[in-house]
Structure formats: C-alpha cells, structure tokens
PDB file of C-alpha atoms in Angstrom:
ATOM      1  CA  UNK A   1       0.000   0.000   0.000  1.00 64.00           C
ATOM      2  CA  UNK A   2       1.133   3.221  -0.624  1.00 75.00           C
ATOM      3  CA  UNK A   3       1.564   5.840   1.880  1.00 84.00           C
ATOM      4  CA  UNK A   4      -1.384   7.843   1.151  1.00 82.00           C
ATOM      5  CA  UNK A   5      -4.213   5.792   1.286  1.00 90.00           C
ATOM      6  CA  UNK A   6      -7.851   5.677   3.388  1.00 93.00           C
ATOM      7  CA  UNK A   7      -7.693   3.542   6.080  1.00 95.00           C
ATOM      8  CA  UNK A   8      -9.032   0.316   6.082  1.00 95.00           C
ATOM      9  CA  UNK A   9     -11.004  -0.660   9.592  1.00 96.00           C
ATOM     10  CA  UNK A  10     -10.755  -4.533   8.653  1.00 97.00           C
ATOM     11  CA  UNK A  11      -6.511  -4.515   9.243  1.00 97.00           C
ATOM     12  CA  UNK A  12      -6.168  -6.428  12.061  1.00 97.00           C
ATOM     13  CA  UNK A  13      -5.463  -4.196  14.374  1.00 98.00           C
ATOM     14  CA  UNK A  14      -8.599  -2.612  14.680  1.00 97.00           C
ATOM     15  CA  UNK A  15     -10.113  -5.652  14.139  1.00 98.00           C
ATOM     16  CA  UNK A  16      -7.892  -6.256  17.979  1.00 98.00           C
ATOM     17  CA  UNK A  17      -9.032  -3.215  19.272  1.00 97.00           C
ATOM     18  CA  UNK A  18     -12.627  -4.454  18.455  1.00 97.00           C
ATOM     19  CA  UNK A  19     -12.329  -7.010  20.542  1.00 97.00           C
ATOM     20  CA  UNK A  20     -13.120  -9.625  16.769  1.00 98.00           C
ATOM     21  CA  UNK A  21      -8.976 -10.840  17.204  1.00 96.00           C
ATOM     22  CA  UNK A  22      -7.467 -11.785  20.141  1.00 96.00           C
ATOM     23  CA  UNK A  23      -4.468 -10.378  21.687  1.00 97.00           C
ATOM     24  CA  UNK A  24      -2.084 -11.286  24.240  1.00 98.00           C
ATOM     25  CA  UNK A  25      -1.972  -7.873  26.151  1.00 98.00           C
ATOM     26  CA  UNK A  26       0.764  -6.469  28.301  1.00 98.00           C
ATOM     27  CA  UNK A  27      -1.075  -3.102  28.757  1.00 97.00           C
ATOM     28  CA  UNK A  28      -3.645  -0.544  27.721  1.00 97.00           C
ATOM     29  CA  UNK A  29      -5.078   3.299  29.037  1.00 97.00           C
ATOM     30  CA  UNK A  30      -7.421   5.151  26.774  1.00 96.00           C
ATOM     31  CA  UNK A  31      -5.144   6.049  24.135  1.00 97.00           C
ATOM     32  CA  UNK A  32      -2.886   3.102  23.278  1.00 98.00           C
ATOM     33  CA  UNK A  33      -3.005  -0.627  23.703  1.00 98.00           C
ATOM     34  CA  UNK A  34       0.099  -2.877  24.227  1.00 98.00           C
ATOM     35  CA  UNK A  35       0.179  -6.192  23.228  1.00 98.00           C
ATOM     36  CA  UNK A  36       2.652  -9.462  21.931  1.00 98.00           C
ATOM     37  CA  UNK A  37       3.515  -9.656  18.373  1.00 96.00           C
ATOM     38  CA  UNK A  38       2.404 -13.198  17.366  1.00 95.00           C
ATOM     39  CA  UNK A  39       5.386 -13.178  14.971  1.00 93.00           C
ATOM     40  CA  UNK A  40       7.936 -11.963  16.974  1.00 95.00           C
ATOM     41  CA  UNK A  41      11.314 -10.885  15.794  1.00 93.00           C
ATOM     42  CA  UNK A  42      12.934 -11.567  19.072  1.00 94.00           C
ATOM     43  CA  UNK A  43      10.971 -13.114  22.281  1.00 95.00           C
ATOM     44  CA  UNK A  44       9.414 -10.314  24.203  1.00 97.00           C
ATOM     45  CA  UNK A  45       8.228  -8.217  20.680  1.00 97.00           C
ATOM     46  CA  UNK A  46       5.910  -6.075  21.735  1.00 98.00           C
ATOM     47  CA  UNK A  47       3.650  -3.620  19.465  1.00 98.00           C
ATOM     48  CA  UNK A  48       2.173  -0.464  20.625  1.00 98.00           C
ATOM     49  CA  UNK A  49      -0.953   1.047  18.907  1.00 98.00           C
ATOM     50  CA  UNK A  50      -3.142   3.284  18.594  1.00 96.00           C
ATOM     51  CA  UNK A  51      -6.529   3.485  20.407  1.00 97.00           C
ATOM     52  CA  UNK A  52      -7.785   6.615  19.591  1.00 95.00           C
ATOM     53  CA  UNK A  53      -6.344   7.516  16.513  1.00 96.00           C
ATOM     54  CA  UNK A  54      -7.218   6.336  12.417  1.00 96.00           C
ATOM     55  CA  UNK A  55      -3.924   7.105  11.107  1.00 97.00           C
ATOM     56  CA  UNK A  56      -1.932   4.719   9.429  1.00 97.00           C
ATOM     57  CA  UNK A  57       1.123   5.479   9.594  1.00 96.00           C
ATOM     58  CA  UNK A  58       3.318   8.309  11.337  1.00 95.00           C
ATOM     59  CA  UNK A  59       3.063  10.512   8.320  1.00 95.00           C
ATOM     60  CA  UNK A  60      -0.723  10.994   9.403  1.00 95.00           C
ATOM     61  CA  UNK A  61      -0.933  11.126  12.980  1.00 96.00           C
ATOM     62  CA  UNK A  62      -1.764  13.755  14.994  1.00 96.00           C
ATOM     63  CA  UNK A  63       0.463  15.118  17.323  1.00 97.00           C
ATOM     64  CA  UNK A  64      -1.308  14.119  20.504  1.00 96.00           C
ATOM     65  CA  UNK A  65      -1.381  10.568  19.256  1.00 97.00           C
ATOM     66  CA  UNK A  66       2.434  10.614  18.868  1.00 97.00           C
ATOM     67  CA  UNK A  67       2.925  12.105  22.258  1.00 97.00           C
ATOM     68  CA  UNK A  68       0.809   9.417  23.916  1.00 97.00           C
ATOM     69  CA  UNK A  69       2.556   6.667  21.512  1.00 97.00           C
ATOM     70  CA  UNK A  70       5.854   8.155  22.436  1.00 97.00           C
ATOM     71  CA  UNK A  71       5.392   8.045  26.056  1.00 97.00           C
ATOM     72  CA  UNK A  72       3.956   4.389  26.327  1.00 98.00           C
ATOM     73  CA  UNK A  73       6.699   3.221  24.058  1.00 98.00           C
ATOM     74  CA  UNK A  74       9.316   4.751  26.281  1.00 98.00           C
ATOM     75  CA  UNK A  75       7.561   2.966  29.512  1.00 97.00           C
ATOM     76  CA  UNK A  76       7.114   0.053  27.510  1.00 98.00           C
ATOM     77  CA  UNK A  77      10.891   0.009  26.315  1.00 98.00           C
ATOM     78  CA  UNK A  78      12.156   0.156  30.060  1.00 98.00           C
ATOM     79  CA  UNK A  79       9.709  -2.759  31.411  1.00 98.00           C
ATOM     80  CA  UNK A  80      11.164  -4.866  28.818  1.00 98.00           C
ATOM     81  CA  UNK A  81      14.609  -4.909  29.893  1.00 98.00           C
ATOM     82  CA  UNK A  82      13.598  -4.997  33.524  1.00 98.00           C
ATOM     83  CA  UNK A  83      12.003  -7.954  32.995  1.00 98.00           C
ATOM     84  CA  UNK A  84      13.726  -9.497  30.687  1.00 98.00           C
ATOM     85  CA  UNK A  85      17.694  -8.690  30.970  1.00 97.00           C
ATOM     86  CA  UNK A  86      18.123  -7.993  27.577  1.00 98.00           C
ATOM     87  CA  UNK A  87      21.191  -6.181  26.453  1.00 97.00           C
ATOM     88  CA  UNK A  88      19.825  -3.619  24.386  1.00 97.00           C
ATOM     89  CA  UNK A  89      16.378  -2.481  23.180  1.00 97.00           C
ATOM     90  CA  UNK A  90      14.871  -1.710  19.333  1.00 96.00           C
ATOM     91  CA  UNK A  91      12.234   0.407  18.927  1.00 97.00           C
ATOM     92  CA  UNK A  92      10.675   0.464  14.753  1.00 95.00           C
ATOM     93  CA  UNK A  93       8.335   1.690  13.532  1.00 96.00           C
ATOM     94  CA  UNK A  94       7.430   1.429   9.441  1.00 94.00           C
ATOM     95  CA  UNK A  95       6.046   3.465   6.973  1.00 95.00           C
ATOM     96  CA  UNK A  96       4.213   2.458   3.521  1.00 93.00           C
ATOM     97  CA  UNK A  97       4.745  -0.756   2.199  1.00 92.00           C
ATOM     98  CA  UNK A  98       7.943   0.001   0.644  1.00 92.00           C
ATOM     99  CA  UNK A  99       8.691   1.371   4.195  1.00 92.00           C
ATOM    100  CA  UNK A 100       8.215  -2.103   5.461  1.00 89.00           C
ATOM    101  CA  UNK A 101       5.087  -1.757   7.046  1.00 93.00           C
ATOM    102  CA  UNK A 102       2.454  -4.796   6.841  1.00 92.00           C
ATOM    103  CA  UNK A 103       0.017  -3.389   8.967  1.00 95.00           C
ATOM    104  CA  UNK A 104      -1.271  -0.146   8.036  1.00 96.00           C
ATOM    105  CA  UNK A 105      -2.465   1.003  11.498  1.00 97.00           C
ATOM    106  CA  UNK A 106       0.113   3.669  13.430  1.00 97.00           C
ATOM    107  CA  UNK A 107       2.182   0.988  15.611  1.00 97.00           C
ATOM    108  CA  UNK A 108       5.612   1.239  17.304  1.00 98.00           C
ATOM    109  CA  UNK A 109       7.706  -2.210  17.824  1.00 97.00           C
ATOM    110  CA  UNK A 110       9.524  -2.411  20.721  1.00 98.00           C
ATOM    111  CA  UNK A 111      12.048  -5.136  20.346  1.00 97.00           C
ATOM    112  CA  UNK A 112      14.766  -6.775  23.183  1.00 98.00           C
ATOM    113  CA  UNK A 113      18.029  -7.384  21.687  1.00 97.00           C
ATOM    114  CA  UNK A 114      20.981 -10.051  23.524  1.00 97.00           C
ATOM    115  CA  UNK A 115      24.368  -9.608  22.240  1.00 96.00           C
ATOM    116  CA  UNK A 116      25.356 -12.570  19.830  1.00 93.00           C
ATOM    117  CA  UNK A 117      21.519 -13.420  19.248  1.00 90.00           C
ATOM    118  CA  UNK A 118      20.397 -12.488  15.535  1.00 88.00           C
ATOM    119  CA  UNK A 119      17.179 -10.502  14.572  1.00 87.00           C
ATOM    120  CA  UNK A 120      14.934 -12.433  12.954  1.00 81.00           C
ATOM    121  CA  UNK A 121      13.361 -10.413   9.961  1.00 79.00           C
ATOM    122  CA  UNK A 122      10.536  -8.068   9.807  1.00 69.00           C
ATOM    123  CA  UNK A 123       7.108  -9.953   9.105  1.00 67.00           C
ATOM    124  CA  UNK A 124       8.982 -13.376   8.530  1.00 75.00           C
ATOM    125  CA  UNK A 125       9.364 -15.244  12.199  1.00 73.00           C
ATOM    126  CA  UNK A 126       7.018 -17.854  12.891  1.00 81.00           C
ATOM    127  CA  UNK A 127       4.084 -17.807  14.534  1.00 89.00           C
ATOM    128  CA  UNK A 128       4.091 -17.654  18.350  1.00 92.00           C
ATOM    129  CA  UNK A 129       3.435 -20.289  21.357  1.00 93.00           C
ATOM    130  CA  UNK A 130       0.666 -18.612  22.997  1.00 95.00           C
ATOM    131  CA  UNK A 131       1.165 -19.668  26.107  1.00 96.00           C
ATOM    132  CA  UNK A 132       4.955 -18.738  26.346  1.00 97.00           C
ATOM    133  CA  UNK A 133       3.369 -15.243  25.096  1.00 97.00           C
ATOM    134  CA  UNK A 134       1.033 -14.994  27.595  1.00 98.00           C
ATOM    135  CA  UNK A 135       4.224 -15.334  30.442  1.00 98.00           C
ATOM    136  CA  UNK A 136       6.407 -13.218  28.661  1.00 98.00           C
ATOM    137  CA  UNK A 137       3.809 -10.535  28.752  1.00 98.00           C
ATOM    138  CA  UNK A 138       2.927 -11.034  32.373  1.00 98.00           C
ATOM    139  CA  UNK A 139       6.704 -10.543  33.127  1.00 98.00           C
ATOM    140  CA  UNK A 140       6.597  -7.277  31.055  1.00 98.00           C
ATOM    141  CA  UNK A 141       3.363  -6.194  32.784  1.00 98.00           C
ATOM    142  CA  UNK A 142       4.940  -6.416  36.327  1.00 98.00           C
ATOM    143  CA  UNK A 143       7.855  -4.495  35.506  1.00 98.00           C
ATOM    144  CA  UNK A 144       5.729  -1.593  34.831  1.00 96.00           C
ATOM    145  CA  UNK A 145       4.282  -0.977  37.997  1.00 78.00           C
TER     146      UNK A 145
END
C-alpha cells in the first residue's frame, strides 16, 4: 500500500481493538493498547498502537497521538529490559509498504536485543506459542508498575 491511502477498519489491528482478534496484552489506558507480536522478531516483541487515533502510519498522525505513543513506548521500552535482561532495546516503527510496514495502522515495535543473538526479519518469524506469550507478557506487565 502506498503511503497515502484511506484507512481500512478490517486490518487487524482494529479488528484487535474491536475485541473480533485476540491479543495477548501487556497493557492498555485510553489512548494506546500494548500487546505481543504473534510473529515476533525476538521473544518479548511487543507492538504499541493506537486506540484513539485512524492514522496509518506516522506521516498521518496527529500530534497528541504521537505524544501518547511516544510516552507508552518509552515505559514500555524500560519494562522490557527490567524484565527481561536484555542487552539492548529496538524500537521500529514502518512506513508504507515500501517502508516495510504490513500493517497499516500507526504501531511502534519495541524489540529486546541479547548480544550474539540475531534478529529475525521483519514480518517473517514464525508464529508464536501462545502460552509462552502470555508469560512473557505477564513478566513485562509487572515491571511496569
């Protein structure tokens, strides 16, 4: 898709934020939703969208929705290395398809990096074991409070 485009309210994302898709949350407040990325590109991927906000990609969103995005990411970015003792931290976030972005619903990756472990690529990891998700994100989740 190109980078001007109307967005579409069947991407999956909103189809999560309907409530229609589950999601293995870590956490939410009015404005942005936290949650596991099935396909992870390291174990403890998290995604950060958009609750509040139609834009699909940073290009279109409104100031406010980047403030609140930035701020949960930020929170978000220092849970995950509490809880899990990565070395370093990625934070992504794509643009158009040629950008590399698959989901066209504003979202932020946050990603834990270990020295000598190798990314896996964007979009092409398998999928998941839910329930090692769903304890990964409950570590995450305590390590905000």
């Amino acid at each position: 898709m190109t980078l001007h485009a109307a967005y579409d309210p069947s991407n999956v994302f909103a189809k999560i934020l309907r409530g229609e898709m589950p999601a293995v949350k870590v956490f939410e407040d009015d404005a942005v939703l936290a949650f596991m990325d099935v396909f992870p590109q390291s174990e403890g991927h998290v995604l950060l969208i958009s609750k509040i906000s139609t834009a699909r990609n940073l290009l279109e969103a409104e100031p406010e929705t980047l403030t609140a995005l930035a701020s949960a990411t930020q929170r978000l970015a220092r849970a995950v290395v509490k809880a899990l003792g990565c070395d370093g931290v990625s934070v992504m976030q794509f643009n158009g398809e040629a950008g590399g972005q698959t989901v066209f619903h504003l979202h932020f990756h946050v990603i834990p990096r270990w020295a000598g472990r190798s990314l896996t690529g964007h979009g092409q990891a398998g999928m998941a074991d839910m329930d090692q998700l769903k304890v990964t994100a409950a570590k995450i989740a305590a390590a905000l409070l």
